[in-house]
Short mmCIF file of C-alpha atoms in Angstrom, two decimals:
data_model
loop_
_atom_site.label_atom_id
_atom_site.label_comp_id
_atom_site.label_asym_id
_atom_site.label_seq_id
_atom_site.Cartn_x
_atom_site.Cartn_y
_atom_site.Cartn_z
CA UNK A 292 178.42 99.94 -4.28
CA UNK A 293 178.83 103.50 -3.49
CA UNK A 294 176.95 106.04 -6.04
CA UNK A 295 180.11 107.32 -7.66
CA UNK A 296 181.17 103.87 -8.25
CA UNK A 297 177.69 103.10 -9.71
CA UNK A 298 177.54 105.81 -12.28
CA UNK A 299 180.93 104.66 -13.32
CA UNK A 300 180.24 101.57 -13.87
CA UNK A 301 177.15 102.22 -15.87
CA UNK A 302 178.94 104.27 -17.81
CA UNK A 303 181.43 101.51 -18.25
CA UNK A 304 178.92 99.31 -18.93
CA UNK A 305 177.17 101.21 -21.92
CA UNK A 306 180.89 102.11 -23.71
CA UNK A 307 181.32 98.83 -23.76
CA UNK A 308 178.36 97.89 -25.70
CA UNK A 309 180.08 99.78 -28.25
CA UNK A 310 183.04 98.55 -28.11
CA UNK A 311 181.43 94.82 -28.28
CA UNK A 312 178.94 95.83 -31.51
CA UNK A 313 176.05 95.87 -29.96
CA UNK A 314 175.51 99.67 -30.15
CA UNK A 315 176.28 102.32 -33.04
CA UNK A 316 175.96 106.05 -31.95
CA UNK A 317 173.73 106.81 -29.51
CA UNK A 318 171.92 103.87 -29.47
CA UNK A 319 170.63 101.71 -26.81
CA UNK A 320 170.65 102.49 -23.07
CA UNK A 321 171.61 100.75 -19.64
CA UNK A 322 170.03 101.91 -16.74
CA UNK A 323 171.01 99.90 -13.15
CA UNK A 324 168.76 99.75 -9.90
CA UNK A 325 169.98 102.61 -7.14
CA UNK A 326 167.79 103.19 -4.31
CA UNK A 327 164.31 103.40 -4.38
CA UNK A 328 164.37 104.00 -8.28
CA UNK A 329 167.09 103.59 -10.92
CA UNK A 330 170.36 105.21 -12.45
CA UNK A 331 170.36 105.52 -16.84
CA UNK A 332 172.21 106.64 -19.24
CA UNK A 333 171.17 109.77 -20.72
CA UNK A 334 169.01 110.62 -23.51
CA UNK A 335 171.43 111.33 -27.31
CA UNK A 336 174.42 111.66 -25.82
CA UNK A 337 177.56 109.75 -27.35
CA UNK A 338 178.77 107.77 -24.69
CA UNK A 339 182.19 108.24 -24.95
CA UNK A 340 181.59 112.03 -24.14
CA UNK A 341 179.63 111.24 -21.33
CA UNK A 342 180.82 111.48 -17.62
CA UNK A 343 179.54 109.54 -14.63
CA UNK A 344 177.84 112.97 -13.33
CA UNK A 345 175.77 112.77 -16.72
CA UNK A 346 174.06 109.37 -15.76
CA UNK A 347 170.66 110.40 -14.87
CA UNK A 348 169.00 109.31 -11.62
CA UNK A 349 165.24 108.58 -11.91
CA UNK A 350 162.87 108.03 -8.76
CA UNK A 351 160.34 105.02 -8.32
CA UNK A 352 157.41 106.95 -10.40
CA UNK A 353 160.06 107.76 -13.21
CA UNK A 354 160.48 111.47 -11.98
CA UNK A 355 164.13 112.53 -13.04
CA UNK A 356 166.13 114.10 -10.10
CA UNK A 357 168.36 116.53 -10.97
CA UNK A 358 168.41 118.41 -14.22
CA UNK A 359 169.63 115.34 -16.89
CA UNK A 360 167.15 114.16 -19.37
CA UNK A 361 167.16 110.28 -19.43
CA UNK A 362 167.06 108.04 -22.05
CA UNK A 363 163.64 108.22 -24.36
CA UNK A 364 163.25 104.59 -23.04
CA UNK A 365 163.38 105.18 -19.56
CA UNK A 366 159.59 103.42 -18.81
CA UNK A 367 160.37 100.09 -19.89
CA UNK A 368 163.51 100.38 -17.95
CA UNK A 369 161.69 101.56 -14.69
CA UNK A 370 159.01 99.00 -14.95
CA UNK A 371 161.04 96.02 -15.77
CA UNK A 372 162.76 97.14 -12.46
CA UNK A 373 159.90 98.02 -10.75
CA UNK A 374 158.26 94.59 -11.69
CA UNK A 375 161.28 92.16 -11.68
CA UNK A 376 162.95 91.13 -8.20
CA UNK A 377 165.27 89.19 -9.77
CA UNK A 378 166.52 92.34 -12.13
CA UNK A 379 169.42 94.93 -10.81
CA UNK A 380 170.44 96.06 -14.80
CA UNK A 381 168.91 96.49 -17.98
CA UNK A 382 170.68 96.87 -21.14
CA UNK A 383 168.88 97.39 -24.27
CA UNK A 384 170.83 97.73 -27.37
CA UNK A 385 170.03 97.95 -31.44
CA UNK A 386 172.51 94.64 -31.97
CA UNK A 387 172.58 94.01 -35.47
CA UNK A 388 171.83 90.41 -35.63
CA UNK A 389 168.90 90.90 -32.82
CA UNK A 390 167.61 93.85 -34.91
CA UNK A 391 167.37 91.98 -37.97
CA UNK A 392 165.42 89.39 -36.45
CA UNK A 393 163.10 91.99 -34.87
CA UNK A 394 162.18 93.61 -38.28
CA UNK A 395 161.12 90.20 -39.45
CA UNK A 396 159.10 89.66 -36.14
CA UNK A 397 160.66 86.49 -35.71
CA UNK A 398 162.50 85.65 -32.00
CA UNK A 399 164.26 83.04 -30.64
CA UNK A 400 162.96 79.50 -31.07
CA UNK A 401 164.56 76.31 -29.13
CA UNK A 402 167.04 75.08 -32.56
CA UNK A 403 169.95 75.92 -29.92
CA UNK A 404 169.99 74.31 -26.01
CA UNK A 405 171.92 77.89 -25.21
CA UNK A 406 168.42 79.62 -25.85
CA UNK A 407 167.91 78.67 -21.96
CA UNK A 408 169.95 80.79 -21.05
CA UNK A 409 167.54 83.90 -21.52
CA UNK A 410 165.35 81.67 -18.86
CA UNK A 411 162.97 79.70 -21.39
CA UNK A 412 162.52 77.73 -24.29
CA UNK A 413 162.56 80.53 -26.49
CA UNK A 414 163.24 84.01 -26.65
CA UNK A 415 160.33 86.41 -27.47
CA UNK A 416 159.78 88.85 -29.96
CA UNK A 417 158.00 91.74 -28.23
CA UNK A 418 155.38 92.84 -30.27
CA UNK A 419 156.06 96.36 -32.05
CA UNK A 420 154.61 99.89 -30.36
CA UNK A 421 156.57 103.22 -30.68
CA UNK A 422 159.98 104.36 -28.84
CA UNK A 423 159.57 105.64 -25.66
CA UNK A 424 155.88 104.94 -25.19
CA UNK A 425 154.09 103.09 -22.25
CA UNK A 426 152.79 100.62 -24.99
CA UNK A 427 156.19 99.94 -25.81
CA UNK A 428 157.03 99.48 -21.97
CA UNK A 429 153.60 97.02 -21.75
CA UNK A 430 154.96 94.76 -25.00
CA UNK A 431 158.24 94.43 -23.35
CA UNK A 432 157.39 93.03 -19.73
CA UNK A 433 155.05 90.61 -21.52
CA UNK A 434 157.58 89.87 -24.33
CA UNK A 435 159.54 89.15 -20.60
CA UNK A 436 157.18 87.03 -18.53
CA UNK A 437 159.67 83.69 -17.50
CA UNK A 438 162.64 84.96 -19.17
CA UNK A 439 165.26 86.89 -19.09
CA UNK A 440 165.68 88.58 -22.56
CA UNK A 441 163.71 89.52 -25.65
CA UNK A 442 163.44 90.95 -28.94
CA UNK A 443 161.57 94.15 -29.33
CA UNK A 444 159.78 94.18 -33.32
CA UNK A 445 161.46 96.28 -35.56
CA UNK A 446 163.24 98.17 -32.76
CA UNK A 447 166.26 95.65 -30.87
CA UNK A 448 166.44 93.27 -28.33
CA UNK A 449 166.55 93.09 -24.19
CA UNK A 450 169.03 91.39 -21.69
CA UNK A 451 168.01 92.07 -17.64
CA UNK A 452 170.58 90.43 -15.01
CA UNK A 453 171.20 90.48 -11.33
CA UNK A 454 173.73 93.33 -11.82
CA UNK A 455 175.36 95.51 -14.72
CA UNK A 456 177.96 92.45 -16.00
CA UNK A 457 175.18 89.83 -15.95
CA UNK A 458 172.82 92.07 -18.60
CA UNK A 459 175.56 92.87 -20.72
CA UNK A 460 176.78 89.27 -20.66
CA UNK A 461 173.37 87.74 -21.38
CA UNK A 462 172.78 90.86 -24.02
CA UNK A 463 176.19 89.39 -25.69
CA UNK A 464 175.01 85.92 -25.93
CA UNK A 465 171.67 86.69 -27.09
CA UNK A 466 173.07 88.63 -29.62
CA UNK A 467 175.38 85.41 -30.78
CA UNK A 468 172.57 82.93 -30.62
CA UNK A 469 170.40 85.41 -33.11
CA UNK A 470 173.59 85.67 -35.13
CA UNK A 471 173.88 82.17 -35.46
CA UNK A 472 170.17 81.09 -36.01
CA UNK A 473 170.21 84.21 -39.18
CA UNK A 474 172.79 81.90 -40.37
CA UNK A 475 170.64 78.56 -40.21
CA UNK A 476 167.76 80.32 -42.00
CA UNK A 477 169.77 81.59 -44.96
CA UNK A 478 169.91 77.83 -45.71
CA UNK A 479 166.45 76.71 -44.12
CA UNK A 480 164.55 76.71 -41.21
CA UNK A 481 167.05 74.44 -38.77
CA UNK A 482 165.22 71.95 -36.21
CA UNK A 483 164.04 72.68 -32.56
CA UNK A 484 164.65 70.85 -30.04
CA UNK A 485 161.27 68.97 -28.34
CA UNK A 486 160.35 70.80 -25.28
CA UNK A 487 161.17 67.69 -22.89
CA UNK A 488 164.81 68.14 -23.95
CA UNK A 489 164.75 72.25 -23.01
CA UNK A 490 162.62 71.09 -19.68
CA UNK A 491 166.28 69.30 -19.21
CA UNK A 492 168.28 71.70 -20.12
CA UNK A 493 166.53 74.47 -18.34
CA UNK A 494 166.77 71.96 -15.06
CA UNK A 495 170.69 71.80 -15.42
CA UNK A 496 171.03 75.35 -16.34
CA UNK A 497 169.25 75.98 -12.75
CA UNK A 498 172.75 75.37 -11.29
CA UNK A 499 175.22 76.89 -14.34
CA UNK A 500 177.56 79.11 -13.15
CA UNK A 501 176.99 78.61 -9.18
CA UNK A 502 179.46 77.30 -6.51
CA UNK A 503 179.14 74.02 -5.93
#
């Protein structure tokens, strides 16, 4: 994909965050792998009054080139790119459900077989260090070892794919399996599944999705 397309597509990609509820105002950020370094959304600017010139282009070592400030959380976004072979996008958004669950410190546990789908048999709760920090950045790739999405205490959740539309598709089911295990614990704690039965489920999901 040429770098015009890219930027648009990013863009794209972080509008329709919005547009799905997992962002309000100039929260969250996406930020896609483009050379030897990255391409991110911007720092506090709405995104419908951004243009693809204003995604800012960051090199390996997080330097920004050109003169666009990037997104506060730019270092979790370089590392979990830098670290992560399997990762071309990163979306990170404030989704309510998510969010809720972060401020409680509470992820993901197995009660649903579609928790696989972040990679394991649960999705993590990262645990909490301040916005835009290296700690933060640290708390996340752990919060990330084996999977493919967590939840960042008191602060939102993470989705990584292979490209822009995997990340925001995995950020969108996240965000529905954390809406619908809020649910189960406004009536109890709901059951998890035995970890033999997610060893099976992570076994078929191996081949979800893929041409036969």
């Amino acid at each position: 994909m040429t770098e015009r397309r890219l930027r648009r597509a990013l863009l794209a990609t972080a509008r329709r965050m919005g547009a799905l509820g997992l962002n309000t105002g100039t929260s969250g950020n996406v930020s896609v792998r483009f050379g030897d370094g990255l391409l991110i959304t911007p720092s506090g600017r709405p995104y419908d009054r951004c243009t693809p010139g204003d995604m800012v282009e960051l090199g390996r070592d997080g330097t920004p080139r050109g003169s666009g400030r990037p997104s506060s959380e730019w270092r979790f976004h370089r590392d979990i790119l830098a670290a992560r072979v399997d990762a071309g996008a990163v979306v990170h958004a404030h989704s309510p459900f998510c969010t809720a669950l972060s401020c409680l410190e509470r992820g993901l546990p197995a009660f649903h077989y579609m928790v696989a789908v972040a990679g394991g048999a649960d999705i993590r709760c990262a645990g909490y260090a301040t916005f835009g920090t290296q700690a933060l950045s640290d708390a996340a790739l752990a919060a990330l070892d084996g999977r493919r999405a967590c939840l960042l205490a008191h602060h939102g959740m993470i989705a990584i794919g292979r490209d822009l539309e995997a990340a925001l598709a995995l950020a969108v089911e996240v965000e529905g399996l954390a809406a619908q295990y809020m649910r189960c614990l406004q009536v109890g704690e709901p059951s998890v599944l035995a970890a033999d039965e997610m060893t099976r489920v992570l076994g078929a999901f191996s081949g979800y999705g893929k041409p036969r």
